[in-house]
PDB file of N, CA and C in Angstrom:
ATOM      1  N   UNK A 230     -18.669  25.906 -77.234  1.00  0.00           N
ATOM      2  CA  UNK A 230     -18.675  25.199 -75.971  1.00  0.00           C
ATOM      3  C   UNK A 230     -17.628  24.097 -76.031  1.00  0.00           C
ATOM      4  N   UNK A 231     -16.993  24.077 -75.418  1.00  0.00           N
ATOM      5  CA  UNK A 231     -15.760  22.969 -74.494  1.00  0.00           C
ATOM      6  C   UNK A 231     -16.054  21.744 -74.492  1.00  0.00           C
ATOM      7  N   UNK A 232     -15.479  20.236 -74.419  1.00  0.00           N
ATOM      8  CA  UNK A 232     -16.045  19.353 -74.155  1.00  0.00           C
ATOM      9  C   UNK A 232     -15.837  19.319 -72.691  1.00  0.00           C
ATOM     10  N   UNK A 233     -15.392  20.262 -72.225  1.00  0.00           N
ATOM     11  CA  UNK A 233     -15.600  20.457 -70.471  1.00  0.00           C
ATOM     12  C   UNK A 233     -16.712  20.904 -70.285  1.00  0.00           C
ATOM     13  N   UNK A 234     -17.210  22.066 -70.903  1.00  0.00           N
ATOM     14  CA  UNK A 234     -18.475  22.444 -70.672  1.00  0.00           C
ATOM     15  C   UNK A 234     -19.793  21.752 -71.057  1.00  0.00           C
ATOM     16  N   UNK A 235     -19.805  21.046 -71.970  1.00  0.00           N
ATOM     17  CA  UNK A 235     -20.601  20.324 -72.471  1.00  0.00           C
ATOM     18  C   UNK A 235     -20.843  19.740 -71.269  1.00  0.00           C
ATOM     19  N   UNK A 236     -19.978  18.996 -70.865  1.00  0.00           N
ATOM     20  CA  UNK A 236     -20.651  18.003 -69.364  1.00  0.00           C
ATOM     21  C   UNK A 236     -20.576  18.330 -68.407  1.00  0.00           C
ATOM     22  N   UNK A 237     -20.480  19.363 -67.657  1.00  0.00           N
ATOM     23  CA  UNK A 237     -20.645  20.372 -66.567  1.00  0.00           C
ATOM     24  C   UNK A 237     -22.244  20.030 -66.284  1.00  0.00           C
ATOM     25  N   UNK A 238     -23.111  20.924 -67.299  1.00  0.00           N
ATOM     26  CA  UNK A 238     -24.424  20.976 -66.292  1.00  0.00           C
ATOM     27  C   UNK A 238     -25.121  19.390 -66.084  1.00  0.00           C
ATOM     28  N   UNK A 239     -24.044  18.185 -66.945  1.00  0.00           N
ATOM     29  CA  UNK A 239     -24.623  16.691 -66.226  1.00  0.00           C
ATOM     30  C   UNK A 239     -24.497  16.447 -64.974  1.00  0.00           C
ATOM     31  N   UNK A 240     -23.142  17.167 -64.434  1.00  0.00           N
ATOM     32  CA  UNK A 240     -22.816  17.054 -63.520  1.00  0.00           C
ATOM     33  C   UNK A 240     -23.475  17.122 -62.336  1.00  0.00           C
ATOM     34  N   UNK A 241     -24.443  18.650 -62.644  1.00  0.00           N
ATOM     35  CA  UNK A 241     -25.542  19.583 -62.050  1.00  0.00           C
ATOM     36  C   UNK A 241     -26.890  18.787 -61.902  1.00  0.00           C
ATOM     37  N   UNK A 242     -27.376  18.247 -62.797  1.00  0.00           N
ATOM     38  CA  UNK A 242     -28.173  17.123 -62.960  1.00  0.00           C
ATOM     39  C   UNK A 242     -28.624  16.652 -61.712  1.00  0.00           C
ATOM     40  N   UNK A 243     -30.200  16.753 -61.684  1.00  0.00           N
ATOM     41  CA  UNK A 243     -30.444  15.658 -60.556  1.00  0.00           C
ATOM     42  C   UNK A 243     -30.945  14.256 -60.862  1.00  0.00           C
ATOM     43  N   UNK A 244     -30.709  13.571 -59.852  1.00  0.00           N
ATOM     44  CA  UNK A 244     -29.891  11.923 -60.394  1.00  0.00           C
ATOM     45  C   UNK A 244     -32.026  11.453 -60.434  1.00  0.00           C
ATOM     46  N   UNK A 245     -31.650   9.960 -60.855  1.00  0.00           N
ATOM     47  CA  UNK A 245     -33.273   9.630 -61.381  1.00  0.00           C
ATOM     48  C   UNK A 245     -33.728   9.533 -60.590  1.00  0.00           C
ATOM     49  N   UNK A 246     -33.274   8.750 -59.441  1.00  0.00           N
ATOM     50  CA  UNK A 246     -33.842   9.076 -58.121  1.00  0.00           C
ATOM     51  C   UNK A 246     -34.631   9.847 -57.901  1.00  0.00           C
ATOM     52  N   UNK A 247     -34.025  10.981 -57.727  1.00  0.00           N
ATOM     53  CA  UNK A 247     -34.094  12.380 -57.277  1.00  0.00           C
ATOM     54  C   UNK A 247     -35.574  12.993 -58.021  1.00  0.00           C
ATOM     55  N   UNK A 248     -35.064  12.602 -59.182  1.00  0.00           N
ATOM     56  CA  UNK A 248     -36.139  13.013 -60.139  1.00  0.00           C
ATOM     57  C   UNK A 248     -37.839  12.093 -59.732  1.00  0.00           C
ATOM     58  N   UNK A 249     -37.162  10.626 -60.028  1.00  0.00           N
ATOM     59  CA  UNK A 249     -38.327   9.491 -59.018  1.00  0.00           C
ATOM     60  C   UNK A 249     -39.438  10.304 -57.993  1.00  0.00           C
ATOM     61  N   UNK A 250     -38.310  10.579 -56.467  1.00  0.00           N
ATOM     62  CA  UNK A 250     -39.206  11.339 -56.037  1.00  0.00           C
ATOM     63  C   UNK A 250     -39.755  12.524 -55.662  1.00  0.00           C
ATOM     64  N   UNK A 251     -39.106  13.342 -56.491  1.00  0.00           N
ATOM     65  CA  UNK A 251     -39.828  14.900 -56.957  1.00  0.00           C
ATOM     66  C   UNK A 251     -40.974  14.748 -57.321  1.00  0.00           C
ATOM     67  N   UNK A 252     -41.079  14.137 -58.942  1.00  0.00           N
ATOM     68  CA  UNK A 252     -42.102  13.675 -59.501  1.00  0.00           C
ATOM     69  C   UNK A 252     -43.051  12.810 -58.332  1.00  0.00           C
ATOM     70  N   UNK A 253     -42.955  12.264 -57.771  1.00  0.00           N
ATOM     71  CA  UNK A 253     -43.501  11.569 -56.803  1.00  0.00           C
ATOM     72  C   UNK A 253     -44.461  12.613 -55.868  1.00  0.00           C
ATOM     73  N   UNK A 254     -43.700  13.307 -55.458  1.00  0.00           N
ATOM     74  CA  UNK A 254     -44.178  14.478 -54.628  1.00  0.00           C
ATOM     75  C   UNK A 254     -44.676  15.421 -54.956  1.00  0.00           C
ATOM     76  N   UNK A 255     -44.712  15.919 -56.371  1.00  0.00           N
ATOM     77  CA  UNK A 255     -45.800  16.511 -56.568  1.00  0.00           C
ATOM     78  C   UNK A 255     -46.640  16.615 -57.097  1.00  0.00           C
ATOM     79  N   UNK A 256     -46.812  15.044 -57.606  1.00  0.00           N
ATOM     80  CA  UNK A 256     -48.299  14.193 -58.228  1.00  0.00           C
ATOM     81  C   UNK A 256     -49.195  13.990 -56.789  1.00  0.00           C
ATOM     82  N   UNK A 257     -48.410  13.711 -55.685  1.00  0.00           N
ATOM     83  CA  UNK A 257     -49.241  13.699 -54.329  1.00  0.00           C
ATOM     84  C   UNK A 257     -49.685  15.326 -54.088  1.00  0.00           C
ATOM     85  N   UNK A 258     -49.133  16.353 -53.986  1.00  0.00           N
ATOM     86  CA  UNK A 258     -49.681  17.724 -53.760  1.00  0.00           C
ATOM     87  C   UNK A 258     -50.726  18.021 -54.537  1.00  0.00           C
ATOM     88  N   UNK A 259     -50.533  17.503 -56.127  1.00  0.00           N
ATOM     89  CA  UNK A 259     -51.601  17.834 -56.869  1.00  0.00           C
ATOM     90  C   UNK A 259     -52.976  16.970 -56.710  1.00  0.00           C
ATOM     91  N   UNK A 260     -52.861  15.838 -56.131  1.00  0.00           N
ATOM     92  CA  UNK A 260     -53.904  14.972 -55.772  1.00  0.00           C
ATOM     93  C   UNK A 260     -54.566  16.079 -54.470  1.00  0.00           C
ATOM     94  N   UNK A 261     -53.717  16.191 -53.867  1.00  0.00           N
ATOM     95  CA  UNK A 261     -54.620  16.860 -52.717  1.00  0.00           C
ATOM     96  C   UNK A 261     -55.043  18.071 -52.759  1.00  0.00           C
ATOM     97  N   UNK A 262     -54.437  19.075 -53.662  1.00  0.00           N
ATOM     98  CA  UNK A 262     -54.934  20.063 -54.357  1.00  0.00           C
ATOM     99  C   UNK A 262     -56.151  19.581 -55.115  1.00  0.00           C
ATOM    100  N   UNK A 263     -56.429  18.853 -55.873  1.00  0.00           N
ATOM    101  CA  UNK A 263     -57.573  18.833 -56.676  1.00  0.00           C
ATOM    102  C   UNK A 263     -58.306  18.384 -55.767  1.00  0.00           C
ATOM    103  N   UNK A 264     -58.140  17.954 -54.602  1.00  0.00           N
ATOM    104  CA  UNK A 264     -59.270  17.588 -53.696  1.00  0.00           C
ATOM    105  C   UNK A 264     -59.733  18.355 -52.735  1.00  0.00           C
ATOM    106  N   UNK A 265     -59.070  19.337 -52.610  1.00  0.00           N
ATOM    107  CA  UNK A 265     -59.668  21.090 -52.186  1.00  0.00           C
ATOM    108  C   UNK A 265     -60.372  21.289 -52.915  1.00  0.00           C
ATOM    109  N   UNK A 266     -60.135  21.926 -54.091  1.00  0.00           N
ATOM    110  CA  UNK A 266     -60.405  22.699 -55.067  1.00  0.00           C
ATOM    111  C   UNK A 266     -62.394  21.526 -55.310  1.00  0.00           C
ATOM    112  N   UNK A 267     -62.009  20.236 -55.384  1.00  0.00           N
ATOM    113  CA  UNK A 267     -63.934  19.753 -55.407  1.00  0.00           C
ATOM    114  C   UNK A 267     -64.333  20.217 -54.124  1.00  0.00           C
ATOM    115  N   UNK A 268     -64.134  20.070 -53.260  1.00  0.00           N
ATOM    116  CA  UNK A 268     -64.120  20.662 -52.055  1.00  0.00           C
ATOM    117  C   UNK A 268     -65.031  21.622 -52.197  1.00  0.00           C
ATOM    118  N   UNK A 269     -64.504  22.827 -52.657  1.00  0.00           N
ATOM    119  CA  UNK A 269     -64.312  24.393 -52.808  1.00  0.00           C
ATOM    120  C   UNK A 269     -65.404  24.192 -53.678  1.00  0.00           C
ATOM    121  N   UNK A 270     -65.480  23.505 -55.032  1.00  0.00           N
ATOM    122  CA  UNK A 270     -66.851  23.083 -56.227  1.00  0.00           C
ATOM    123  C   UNK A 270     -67.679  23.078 -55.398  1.00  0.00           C
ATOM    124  N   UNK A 271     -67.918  22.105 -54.054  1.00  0.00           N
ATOM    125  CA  UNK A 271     -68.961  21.477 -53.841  1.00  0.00           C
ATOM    126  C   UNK A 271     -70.042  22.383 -52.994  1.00  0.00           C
ATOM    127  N   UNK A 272     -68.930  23.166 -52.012  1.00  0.00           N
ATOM    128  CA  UNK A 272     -69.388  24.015 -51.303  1.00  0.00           C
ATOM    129  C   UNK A 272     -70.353  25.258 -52.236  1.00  0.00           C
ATOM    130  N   UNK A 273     -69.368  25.541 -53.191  1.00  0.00           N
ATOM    131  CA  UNK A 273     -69.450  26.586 -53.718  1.00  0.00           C
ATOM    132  C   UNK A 273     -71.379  26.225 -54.683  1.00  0.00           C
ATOM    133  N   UNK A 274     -71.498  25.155 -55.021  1.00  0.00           N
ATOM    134  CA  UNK A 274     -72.288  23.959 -55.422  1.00  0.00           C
ATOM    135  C   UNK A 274     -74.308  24.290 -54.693  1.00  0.00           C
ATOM    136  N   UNK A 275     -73.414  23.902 -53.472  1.00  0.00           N
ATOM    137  CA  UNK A 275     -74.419  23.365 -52.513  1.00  0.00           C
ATOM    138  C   UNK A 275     -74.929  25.149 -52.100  1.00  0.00           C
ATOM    139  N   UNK A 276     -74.211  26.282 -52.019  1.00  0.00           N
ATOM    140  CA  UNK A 276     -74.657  27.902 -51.728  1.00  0.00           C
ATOM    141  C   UNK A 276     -75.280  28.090 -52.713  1.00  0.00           C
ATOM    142  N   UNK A 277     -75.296  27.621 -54.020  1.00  0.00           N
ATOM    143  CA  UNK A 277     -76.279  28.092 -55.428  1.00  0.00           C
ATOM    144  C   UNK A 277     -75.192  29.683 -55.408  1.00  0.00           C
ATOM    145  N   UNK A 278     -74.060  29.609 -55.231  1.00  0.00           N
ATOM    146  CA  UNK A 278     -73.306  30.750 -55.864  1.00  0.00           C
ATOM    147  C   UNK A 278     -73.177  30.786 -57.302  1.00  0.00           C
ATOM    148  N   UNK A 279     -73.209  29.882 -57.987  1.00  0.00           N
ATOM    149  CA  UNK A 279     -73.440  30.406 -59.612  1.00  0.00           C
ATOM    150  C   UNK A 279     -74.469  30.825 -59.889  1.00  0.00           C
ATOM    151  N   UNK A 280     -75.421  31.471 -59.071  1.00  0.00           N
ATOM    152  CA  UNK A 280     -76.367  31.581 -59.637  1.00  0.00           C
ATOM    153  C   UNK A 280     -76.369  33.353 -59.385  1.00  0.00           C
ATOM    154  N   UNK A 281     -75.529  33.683 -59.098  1.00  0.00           N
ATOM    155  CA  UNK A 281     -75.073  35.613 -58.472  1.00  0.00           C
ATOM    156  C   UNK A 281     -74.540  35.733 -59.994  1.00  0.00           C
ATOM    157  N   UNK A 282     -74.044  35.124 -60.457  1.00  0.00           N
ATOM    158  CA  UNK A 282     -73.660  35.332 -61.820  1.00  0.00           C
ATOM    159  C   UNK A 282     -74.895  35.332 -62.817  1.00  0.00           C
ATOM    160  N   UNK A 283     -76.100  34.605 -62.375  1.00  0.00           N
ATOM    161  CA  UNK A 283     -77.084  34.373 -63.559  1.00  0.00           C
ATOM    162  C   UNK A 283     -76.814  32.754 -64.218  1.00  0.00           C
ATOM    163  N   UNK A 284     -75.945  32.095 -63.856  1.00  0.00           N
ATOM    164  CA  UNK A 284     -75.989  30.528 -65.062  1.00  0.00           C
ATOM    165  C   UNK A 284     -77.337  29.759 -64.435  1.00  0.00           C
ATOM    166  N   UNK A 285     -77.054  29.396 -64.826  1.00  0.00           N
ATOM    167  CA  UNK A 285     -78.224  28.069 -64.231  1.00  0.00           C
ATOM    168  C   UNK A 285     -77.506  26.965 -63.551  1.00  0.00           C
ATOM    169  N   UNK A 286     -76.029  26.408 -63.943  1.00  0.00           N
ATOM    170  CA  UNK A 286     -75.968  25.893 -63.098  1.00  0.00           C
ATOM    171  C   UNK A 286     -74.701  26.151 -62.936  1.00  0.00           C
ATOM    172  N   UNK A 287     -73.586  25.426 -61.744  1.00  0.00           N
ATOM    173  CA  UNK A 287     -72.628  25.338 -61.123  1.00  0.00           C
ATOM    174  C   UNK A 287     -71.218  25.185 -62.253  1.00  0.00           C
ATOM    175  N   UNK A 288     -72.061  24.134 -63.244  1.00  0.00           N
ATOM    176  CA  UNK A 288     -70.919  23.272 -64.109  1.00  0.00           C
ATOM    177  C   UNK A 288     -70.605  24.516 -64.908  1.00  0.00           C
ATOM    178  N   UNK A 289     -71.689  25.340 -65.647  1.00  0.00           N
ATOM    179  CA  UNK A 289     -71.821  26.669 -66.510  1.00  0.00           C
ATOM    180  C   UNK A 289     -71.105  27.598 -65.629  1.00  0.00           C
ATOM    181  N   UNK A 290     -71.302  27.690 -64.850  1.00  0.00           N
ATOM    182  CA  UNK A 290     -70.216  28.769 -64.158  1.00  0.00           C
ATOM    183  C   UNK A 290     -68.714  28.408 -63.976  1.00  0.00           C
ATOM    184  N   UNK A 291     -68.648  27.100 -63.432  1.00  0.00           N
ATOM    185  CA  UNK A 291     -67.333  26.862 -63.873  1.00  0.00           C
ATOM    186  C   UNK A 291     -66.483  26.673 -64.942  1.00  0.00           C
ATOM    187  N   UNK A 292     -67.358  25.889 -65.738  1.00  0.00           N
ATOM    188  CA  UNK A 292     -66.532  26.162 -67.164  1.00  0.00           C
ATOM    189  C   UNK A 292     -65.902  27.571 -67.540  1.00  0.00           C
ATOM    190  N   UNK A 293     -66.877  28.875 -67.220  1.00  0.00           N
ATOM    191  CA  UNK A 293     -66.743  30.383 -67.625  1.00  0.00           C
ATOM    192  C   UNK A 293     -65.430  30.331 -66.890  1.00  0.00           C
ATOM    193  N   UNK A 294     -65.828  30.569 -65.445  1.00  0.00           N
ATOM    194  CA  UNK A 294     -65.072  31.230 -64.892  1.00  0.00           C
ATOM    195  C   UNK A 294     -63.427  30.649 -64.651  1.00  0.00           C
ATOM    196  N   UNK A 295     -63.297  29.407 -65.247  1.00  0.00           N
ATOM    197  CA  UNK A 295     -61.877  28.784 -65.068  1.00  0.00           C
ATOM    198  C   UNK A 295     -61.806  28.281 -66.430  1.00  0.00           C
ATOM    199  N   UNK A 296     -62.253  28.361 -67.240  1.00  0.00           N
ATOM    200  CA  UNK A 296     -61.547  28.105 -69.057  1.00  0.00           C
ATOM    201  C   UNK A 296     -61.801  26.925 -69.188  1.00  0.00           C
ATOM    202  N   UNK A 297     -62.706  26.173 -68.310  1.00  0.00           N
ATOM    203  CA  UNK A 297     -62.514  24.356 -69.058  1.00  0.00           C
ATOM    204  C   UNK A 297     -64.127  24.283 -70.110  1.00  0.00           C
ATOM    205  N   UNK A 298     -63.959  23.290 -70.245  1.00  0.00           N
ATOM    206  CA  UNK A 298     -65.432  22.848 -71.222  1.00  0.00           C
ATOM    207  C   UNK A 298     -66.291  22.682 -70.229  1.00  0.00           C
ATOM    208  N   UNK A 299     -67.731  22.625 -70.873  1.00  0.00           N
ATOM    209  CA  UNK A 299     -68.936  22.443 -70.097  1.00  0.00           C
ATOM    210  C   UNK A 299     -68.644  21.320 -69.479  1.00  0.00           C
ATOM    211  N   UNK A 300     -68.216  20.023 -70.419  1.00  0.00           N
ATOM    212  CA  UNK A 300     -68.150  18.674 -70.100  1.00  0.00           C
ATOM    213  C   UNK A 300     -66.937  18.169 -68.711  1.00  0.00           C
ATOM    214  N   UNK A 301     -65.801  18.951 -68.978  1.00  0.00           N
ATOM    215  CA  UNK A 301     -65.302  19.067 -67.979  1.00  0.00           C
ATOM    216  C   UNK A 301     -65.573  19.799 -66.264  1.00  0.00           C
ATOM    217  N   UNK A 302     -66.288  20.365 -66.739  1.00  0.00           N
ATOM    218  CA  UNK A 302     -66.935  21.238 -65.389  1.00  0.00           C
ATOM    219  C   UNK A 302     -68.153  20.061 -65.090  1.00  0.00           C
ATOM    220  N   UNK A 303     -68.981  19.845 -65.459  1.00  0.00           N
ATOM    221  CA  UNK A 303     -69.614  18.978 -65.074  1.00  0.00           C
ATOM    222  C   UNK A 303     -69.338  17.564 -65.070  1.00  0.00           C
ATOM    223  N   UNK A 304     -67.999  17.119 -65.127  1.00  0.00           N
ATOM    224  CA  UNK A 304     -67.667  15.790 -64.001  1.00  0.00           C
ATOM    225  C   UNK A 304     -66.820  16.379 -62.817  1.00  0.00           C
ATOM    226  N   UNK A 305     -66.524  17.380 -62.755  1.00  0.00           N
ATOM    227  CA  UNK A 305     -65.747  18.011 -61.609  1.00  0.00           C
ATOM    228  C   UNK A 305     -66.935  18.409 -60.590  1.00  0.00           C
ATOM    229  N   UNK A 306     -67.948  18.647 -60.993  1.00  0.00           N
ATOM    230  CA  UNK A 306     -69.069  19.064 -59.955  1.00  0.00           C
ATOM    231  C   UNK A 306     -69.447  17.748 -59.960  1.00  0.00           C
ATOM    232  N   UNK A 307     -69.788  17.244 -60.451  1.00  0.00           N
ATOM    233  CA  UNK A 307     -70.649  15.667 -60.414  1.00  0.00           C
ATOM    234  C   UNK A 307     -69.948  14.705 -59.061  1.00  0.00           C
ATOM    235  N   UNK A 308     -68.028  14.866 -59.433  1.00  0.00           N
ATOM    236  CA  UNK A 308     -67.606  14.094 -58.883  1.00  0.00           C
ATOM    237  C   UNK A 308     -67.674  14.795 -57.014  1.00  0.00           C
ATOM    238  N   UNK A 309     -67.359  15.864 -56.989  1.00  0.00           N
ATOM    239  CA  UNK A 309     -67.182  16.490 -55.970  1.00  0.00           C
ATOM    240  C   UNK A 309     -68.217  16.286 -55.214  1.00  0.00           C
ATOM    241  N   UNK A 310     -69.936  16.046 -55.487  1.00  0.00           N
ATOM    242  CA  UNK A 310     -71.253  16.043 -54.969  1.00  0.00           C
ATOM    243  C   UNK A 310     -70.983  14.409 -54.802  1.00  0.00           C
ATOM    244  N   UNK A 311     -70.979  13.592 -55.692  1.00  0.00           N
ATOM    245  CA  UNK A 311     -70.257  12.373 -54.710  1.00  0.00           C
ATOM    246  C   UNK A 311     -69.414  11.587 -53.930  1.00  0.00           C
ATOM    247  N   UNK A 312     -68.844  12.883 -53.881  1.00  0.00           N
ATOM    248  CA  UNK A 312     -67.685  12.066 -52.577  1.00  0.00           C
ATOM    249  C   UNK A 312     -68.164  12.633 -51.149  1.00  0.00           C
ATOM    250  N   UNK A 313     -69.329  13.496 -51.657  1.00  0.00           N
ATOM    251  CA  UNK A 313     -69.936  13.119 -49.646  1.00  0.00           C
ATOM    252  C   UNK A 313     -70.433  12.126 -49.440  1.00  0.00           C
ATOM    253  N   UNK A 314     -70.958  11.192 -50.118  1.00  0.00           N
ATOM    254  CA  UNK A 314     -71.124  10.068 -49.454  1.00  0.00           C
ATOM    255  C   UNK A 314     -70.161   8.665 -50.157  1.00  0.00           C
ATOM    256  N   UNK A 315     -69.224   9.243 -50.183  1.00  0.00           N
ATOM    257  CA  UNK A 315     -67.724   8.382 -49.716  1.00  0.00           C
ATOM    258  C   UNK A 315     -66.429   8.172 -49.092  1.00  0.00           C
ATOM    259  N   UNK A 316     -67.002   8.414 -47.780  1.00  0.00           N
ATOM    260  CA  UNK A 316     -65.891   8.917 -46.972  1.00  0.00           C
ATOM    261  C   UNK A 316     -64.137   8.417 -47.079  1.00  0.00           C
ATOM    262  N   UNK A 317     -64.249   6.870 -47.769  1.00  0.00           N
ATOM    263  CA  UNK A 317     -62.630   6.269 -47.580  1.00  0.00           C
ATOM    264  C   UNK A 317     -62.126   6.730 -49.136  1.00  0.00           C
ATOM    265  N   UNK A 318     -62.831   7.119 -49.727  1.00  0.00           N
ATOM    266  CA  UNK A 318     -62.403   7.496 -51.228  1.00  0.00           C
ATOM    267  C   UNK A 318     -62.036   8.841 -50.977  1.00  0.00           C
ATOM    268  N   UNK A 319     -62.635   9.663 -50.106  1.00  0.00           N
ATOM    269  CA  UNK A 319     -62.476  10.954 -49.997  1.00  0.00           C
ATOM    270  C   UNK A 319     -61.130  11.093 -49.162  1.00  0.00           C
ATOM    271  N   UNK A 320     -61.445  10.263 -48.443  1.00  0.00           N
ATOM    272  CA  UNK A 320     -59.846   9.935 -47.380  1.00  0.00           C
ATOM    273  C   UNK A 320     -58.448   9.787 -47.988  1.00  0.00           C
ATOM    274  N   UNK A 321     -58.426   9.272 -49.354  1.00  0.00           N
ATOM    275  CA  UNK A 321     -57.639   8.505 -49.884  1.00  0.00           C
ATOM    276  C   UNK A 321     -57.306   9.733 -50.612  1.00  0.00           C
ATOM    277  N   UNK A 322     -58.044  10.342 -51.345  1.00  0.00           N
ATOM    278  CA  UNK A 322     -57.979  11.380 -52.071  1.00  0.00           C
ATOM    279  C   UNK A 322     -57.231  12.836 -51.430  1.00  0.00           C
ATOM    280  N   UNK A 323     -57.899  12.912 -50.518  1.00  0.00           N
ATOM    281  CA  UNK A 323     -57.459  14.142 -49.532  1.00  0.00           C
ATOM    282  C   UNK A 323     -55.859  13.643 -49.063  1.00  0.00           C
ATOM    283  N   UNK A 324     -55.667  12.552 -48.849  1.00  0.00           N
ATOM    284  CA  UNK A 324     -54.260  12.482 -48.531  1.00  0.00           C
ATOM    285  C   UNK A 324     -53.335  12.032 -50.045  1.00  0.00           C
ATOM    286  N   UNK A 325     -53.686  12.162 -50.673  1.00  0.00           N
ATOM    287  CA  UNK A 325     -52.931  12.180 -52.438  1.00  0.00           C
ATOM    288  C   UNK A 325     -52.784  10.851 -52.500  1.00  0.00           C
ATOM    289  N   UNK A 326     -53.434  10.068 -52.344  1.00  0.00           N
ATOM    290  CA  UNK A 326     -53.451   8.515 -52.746  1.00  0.00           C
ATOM    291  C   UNK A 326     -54.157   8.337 -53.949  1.00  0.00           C
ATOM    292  N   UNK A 327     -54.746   8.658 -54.115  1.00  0.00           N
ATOM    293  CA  UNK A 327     -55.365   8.990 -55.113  1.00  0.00           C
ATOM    294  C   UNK A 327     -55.815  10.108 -56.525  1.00  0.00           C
ATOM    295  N   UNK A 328     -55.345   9.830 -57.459  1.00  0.00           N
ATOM    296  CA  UNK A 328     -55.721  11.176 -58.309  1.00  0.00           C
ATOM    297  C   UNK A 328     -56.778  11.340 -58.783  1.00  0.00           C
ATOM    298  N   UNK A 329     -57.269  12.429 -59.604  1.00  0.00           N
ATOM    299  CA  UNK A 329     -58.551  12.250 -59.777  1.00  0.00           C
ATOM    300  C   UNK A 329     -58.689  11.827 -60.788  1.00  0.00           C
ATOM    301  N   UNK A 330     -58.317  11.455 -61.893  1.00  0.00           N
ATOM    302  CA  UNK A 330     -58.994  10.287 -62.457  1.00  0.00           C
ATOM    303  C   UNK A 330     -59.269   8.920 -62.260  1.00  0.00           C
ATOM    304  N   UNK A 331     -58.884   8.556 -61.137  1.00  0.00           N
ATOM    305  CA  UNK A 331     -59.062   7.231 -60.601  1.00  0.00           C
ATOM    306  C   UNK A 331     -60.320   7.734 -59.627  1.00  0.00           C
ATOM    307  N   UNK A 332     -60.680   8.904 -59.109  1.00  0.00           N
ATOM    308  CA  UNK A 332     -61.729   9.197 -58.602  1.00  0.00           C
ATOM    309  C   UNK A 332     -62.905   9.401 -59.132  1.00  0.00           C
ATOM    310  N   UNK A 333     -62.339   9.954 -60.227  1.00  0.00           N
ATOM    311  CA  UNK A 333     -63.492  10.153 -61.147  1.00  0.00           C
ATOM    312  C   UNK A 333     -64.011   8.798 -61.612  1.00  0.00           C
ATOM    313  N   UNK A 334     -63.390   7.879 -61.952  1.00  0.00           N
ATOM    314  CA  UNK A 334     -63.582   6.779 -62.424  1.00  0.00           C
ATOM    315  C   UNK A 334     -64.490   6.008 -60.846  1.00  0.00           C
ATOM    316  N   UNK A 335     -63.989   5.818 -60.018  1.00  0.00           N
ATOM    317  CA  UNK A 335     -64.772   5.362 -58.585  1.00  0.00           C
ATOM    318  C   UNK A 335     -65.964   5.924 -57.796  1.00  0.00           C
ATOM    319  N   UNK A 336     -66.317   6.908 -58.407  1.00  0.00           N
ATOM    320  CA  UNK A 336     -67.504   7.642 -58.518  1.00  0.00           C
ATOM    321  C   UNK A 336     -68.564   7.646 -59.728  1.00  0.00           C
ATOM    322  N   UNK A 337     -68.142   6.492 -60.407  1.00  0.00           N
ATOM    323  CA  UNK A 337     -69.086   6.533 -61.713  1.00  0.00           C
ATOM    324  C   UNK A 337     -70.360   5.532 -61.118  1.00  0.00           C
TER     325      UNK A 337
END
């Protein structure tokens, strides 16, 4: 490689900025994605659909059926069953102001 080529793909580079708010934008999508997805827990929660599978509970089915730990499935259901009765946290959340560990944490 060239010392022309060498600095070619800097050139290509997107500037920090750029990078700033990429990163920016899709820490907000993923905030509001994970706030479907409890959403989707809660519903899924409140039908006793883990129970077509046989678990006993919601958290046991989720852990299975998406690869996380028990412990992780059950603050994801935990948290999701309390944000119905928090509507400006849920607000905040649903519009990516929030991630969920700061939710998780405001729901303790």
């Amino acid at each position: 490689m060239t010392a022309k080529n060498a600095s070619t793909p800097a050139a290509r580079q997107p500037s920090i900025e750029d990078l700033d708010a990429a990163i920016c934008r899709m820490s907000r999508d993923i905030n509001v994605a994970q706030y479907r997805l409890l959403l989707l827990i809660r519903e899924f929660d409140d039908r006793f659909g883990w129970a077509k599978w046989s678990f006993r509970s919601c958290a046991e089915w989720l852990a299975w059926r998406c690869g996380i730990t028990l412990s992780a499935a059950r603050e994801k259901v935990r948290t999701a069953q309390a944000l119905r009765g928090l509507p400006q946290i849920s607000g905040a959340f649903a519009d990516g102001r929030l991630s969920y560990s700061k939710v998780r944490a405001l729901t303790r």
